XYZ file of N, CA and C in Angstrom:
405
model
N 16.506 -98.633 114.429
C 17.678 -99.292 114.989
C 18.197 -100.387 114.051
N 17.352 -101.145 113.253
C 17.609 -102.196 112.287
C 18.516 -101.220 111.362
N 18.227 -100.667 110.738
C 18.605 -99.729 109.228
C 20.258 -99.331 110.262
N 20.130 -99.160 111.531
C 21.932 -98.433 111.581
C 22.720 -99.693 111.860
N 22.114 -100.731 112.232
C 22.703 -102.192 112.235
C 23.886 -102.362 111.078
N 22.922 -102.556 109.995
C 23.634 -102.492 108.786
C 25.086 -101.664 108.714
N 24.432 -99.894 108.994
C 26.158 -99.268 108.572
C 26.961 -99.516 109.287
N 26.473 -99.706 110.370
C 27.704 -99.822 111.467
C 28.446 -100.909 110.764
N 27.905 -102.198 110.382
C 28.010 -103.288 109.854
C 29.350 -103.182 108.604
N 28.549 -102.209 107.807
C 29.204 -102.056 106.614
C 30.697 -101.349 107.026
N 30.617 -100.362 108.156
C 31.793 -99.237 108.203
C 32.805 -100.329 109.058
N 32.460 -100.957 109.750
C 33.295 -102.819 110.275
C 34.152 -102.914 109.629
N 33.252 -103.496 107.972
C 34.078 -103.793 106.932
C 34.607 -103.165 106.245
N 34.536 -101.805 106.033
C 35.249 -100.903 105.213
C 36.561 -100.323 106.244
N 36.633 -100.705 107.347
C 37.960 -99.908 108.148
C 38.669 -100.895 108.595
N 38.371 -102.219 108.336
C 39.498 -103.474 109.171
C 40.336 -103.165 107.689
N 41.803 -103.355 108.423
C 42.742 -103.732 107.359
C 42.684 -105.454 107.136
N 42.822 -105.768 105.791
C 43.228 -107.372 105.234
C 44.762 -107.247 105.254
N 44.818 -108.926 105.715
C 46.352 -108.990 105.546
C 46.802 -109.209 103.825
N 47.905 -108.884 103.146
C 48.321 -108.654 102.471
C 48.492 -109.992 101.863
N 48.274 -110.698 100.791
C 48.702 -112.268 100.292
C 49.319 -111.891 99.474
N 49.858 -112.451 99.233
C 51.324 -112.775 97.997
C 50.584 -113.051 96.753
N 50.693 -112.550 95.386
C 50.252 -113.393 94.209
C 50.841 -114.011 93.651
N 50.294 -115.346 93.497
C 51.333 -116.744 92.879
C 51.154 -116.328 92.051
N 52.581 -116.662 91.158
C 52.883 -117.077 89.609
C 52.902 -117.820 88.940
N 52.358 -117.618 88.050
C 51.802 -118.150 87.488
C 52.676 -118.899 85.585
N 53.210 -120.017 85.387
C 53.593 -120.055 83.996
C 53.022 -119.603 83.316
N 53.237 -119.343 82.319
C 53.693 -119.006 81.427
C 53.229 -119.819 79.515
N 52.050 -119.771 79.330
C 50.958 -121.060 78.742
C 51.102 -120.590 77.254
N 51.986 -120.876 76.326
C 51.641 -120.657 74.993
C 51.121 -122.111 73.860
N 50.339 -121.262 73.194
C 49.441 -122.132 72.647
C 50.684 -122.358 71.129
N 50.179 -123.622 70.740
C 50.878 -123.437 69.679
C 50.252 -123.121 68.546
N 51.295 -122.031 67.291
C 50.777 -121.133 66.415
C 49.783 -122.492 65.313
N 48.448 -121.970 65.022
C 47.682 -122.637 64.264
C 47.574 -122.197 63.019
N 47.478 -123.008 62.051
C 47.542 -123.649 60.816
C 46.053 -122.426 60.241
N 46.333 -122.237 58.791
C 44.880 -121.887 58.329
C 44.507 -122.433 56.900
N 43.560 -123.105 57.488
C 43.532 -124.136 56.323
C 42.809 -123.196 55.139
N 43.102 -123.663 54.216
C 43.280 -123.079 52.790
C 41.554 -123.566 52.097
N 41.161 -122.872 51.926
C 39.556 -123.152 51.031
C 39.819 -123.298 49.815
N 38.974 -124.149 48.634
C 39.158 -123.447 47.602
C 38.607 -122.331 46.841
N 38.760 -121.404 46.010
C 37.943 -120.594 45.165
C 36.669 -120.878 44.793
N 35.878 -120.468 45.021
C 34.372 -120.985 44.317
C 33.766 -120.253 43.246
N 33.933 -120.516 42.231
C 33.474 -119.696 41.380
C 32.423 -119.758 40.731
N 31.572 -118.935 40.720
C 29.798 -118.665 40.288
C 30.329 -118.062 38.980
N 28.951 -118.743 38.259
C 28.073 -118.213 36.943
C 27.850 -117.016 36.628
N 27.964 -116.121 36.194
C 27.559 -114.451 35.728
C 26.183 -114.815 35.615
N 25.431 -114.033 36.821
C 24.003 -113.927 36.588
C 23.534 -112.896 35.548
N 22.580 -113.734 35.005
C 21.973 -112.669 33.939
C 20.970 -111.677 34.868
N 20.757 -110.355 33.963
C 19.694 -109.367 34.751
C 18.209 -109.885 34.799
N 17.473 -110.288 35.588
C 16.104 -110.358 34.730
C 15.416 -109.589 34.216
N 14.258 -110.304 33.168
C 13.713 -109.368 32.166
C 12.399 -109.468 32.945
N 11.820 -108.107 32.472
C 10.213 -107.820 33.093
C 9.780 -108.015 31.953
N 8.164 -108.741 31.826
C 7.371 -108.493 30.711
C 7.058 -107.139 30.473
N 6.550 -106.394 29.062
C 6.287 -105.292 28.945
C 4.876 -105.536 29.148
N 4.570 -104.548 30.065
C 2.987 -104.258 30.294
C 2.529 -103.168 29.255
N 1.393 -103.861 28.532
C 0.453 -103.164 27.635
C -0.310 -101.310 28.392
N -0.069 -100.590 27.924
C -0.580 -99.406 28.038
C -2.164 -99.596 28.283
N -2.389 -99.119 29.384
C -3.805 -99.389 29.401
C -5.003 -98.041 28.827
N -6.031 -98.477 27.997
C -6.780 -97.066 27.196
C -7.483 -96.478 27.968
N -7.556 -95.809 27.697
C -8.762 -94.273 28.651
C -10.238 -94.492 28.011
N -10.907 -94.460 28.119
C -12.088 -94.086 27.464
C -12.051 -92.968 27.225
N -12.589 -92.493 26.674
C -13.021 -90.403 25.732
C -13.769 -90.288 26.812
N -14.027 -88.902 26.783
C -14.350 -87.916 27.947
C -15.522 -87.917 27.020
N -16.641 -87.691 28.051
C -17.901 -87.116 26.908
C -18.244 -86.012 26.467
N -18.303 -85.327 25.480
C -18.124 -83.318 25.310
C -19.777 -83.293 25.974
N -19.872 -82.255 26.948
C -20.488 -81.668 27.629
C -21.012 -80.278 26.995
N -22.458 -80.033 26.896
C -22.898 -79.158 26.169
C -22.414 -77.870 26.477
N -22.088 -76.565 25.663
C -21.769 -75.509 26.228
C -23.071 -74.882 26.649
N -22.779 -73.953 28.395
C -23.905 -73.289 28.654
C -23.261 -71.586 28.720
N -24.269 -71.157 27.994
C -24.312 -69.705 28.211
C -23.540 -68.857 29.544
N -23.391 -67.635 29.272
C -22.800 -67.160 30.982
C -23.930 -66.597 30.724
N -24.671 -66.661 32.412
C -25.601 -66.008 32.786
C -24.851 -64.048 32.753
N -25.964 -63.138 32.346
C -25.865 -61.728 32.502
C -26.462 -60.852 33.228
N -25.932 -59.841 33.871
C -27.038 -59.302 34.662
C -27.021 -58.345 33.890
N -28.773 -57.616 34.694
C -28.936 -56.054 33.746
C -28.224 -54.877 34.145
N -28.233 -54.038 33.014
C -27.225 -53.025 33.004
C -26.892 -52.394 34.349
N -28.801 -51.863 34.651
C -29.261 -51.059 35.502
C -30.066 -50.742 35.756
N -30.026 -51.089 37.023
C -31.954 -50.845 37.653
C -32.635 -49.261 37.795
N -33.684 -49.174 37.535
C -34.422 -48.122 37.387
C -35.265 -47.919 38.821
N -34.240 -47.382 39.750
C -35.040 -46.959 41.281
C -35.907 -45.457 41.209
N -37.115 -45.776 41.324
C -37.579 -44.385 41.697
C -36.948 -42.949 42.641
N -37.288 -42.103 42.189
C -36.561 -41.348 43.330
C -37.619 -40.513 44.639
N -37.256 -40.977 45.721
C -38.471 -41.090 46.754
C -38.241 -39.543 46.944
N -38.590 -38.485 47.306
C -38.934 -36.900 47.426
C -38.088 -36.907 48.860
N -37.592 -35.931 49.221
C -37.219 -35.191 50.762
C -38.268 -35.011 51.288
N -38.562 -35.497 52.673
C -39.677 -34.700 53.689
C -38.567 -33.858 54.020
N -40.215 -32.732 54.365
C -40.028 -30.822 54.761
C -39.692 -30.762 55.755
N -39.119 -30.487 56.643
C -38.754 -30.592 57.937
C -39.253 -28.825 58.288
N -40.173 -28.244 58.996
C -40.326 -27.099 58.993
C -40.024 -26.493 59.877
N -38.861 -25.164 59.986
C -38.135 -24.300 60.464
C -38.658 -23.779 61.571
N -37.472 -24.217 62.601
C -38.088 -24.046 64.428
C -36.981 -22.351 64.320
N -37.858 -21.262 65.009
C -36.978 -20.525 65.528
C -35.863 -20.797 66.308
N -34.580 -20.123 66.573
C -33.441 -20.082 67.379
C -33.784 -19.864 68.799
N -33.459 -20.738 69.805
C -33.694 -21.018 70.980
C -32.814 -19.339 71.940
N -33.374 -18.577 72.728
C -32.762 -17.970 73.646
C -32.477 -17.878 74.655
N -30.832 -17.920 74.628
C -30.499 -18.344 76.118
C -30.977 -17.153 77.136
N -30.817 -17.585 78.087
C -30.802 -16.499 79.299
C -29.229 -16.110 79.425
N -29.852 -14.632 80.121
C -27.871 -14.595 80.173
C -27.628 -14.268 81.582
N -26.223 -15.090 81.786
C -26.259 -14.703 83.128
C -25.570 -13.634 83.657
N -25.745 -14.137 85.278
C -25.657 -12.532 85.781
C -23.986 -12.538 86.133
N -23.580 -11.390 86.576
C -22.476 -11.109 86.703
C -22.086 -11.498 88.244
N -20.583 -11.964 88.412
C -20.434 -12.763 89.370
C -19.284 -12.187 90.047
N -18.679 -11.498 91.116
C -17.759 -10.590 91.653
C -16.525 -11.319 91.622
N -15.726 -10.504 91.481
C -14.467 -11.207 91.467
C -13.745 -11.515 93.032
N -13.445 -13.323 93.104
C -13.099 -13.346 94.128
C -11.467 -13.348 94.208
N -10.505 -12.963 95.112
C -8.751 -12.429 95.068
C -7.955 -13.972 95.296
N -7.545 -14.253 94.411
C -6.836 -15.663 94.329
C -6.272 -15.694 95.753
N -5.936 -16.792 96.494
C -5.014 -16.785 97.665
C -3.750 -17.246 97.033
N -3.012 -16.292 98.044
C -1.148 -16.490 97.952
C -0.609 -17.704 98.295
N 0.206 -19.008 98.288
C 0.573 -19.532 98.692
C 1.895 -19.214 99.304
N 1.901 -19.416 100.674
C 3.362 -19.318 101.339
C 4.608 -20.029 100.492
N 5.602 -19.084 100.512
C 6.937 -20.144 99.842
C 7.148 -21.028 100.734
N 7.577 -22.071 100.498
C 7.579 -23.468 101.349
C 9.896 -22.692 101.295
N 10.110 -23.387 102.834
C 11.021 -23.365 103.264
C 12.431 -23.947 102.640
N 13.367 -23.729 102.357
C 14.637 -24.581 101.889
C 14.921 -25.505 102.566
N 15.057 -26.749 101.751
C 15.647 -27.927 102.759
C 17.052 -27.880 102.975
N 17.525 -28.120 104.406
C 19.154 -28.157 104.148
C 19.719 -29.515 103.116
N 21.267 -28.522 102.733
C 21.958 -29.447 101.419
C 22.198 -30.925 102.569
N 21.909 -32.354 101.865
C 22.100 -33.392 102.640
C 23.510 -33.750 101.818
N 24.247 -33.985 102.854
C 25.428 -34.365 102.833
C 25.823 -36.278 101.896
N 26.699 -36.260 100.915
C 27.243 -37.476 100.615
C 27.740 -38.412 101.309
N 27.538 -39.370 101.121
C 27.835 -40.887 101.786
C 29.570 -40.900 101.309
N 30.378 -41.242 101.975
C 31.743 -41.769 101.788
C 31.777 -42.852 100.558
N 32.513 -42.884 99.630
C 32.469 -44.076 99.010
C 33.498 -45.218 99.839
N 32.921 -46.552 99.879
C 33.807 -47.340 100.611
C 34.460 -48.275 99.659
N 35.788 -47.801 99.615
C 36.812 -49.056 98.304
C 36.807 -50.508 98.594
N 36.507 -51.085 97.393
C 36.390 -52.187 96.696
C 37.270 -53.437 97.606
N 37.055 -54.290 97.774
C 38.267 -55.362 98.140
C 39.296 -55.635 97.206
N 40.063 -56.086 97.243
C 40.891 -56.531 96.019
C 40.966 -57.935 96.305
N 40.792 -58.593 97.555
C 40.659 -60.264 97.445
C 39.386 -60.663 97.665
N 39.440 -62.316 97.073
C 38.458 -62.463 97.109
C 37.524 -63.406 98.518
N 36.217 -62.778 98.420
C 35.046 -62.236 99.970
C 34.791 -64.148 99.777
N 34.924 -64.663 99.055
C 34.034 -66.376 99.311
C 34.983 -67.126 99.788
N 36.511 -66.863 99.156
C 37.157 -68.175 100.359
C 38.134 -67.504 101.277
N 38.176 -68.049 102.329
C 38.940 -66.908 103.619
C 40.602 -67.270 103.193
């Protein structure tokens, strides 16, 4: 009830009309045009660029020569024995049994399945020409 206090409050003031006041006039105030006072020229010295001292190159010491080492080599080629084949000794051919003969059974026919009737097309229903969102 507090919180609608307020709008009610506010909508009070937003729907009374104010009476209308007149705006006074006001003269008309010019300043008078001001003066600009005149400086004189100041004129500076041509600066010189400054100079950097030259810095001395600083020396390296020598590298110390490092002995040359050989490239390691490998050998040509190793000498592997050659290990023999084990004998694997020859199993006769396994015999199947054969089987027996099995009568012939007569495929079944399947019934032709029935024609469906032709189903009929839907009407096409034409388009609006105005437009369906504003009446």
């Amino acid at each position: 009830m507090c919180n609608n206090i307020n709008a009610v409050g506010a909508r009070l003031l937003l729907e009374t009309a104010l009476p209308e006041i007149p705006k006074p006039e006001l003269p008309k105030f010019e300043l008078p045009p001001l003066s600009k006072p005149e400086l004189p020229k100041v004129e500076l010295p041509p600066l010189s660029k400054p100079e950097l001292p030259e810095i001395p190159k600083p020396e390296l010491p020598k590298v110390p020569e490092l002995p040359e080492i050989p490239e390691p080599k490998l050998p040509k080629k190793l000498e592997v024995p050659e290990i023999p084949q084990p004998e694997l000794p020859e199993f006769p051919e396994p015999e199947l049994p054969e089987l027996p003969e099995f009568p012939e059974i007569p495929k079944p026919e399947l019934p032709n399945l029935p024609e469906l009737p032709f189903f009929p097309h839907l009407p096409e229903i034409a388009k609006p020409t105005h437009s369906t969102s504003n009446p």
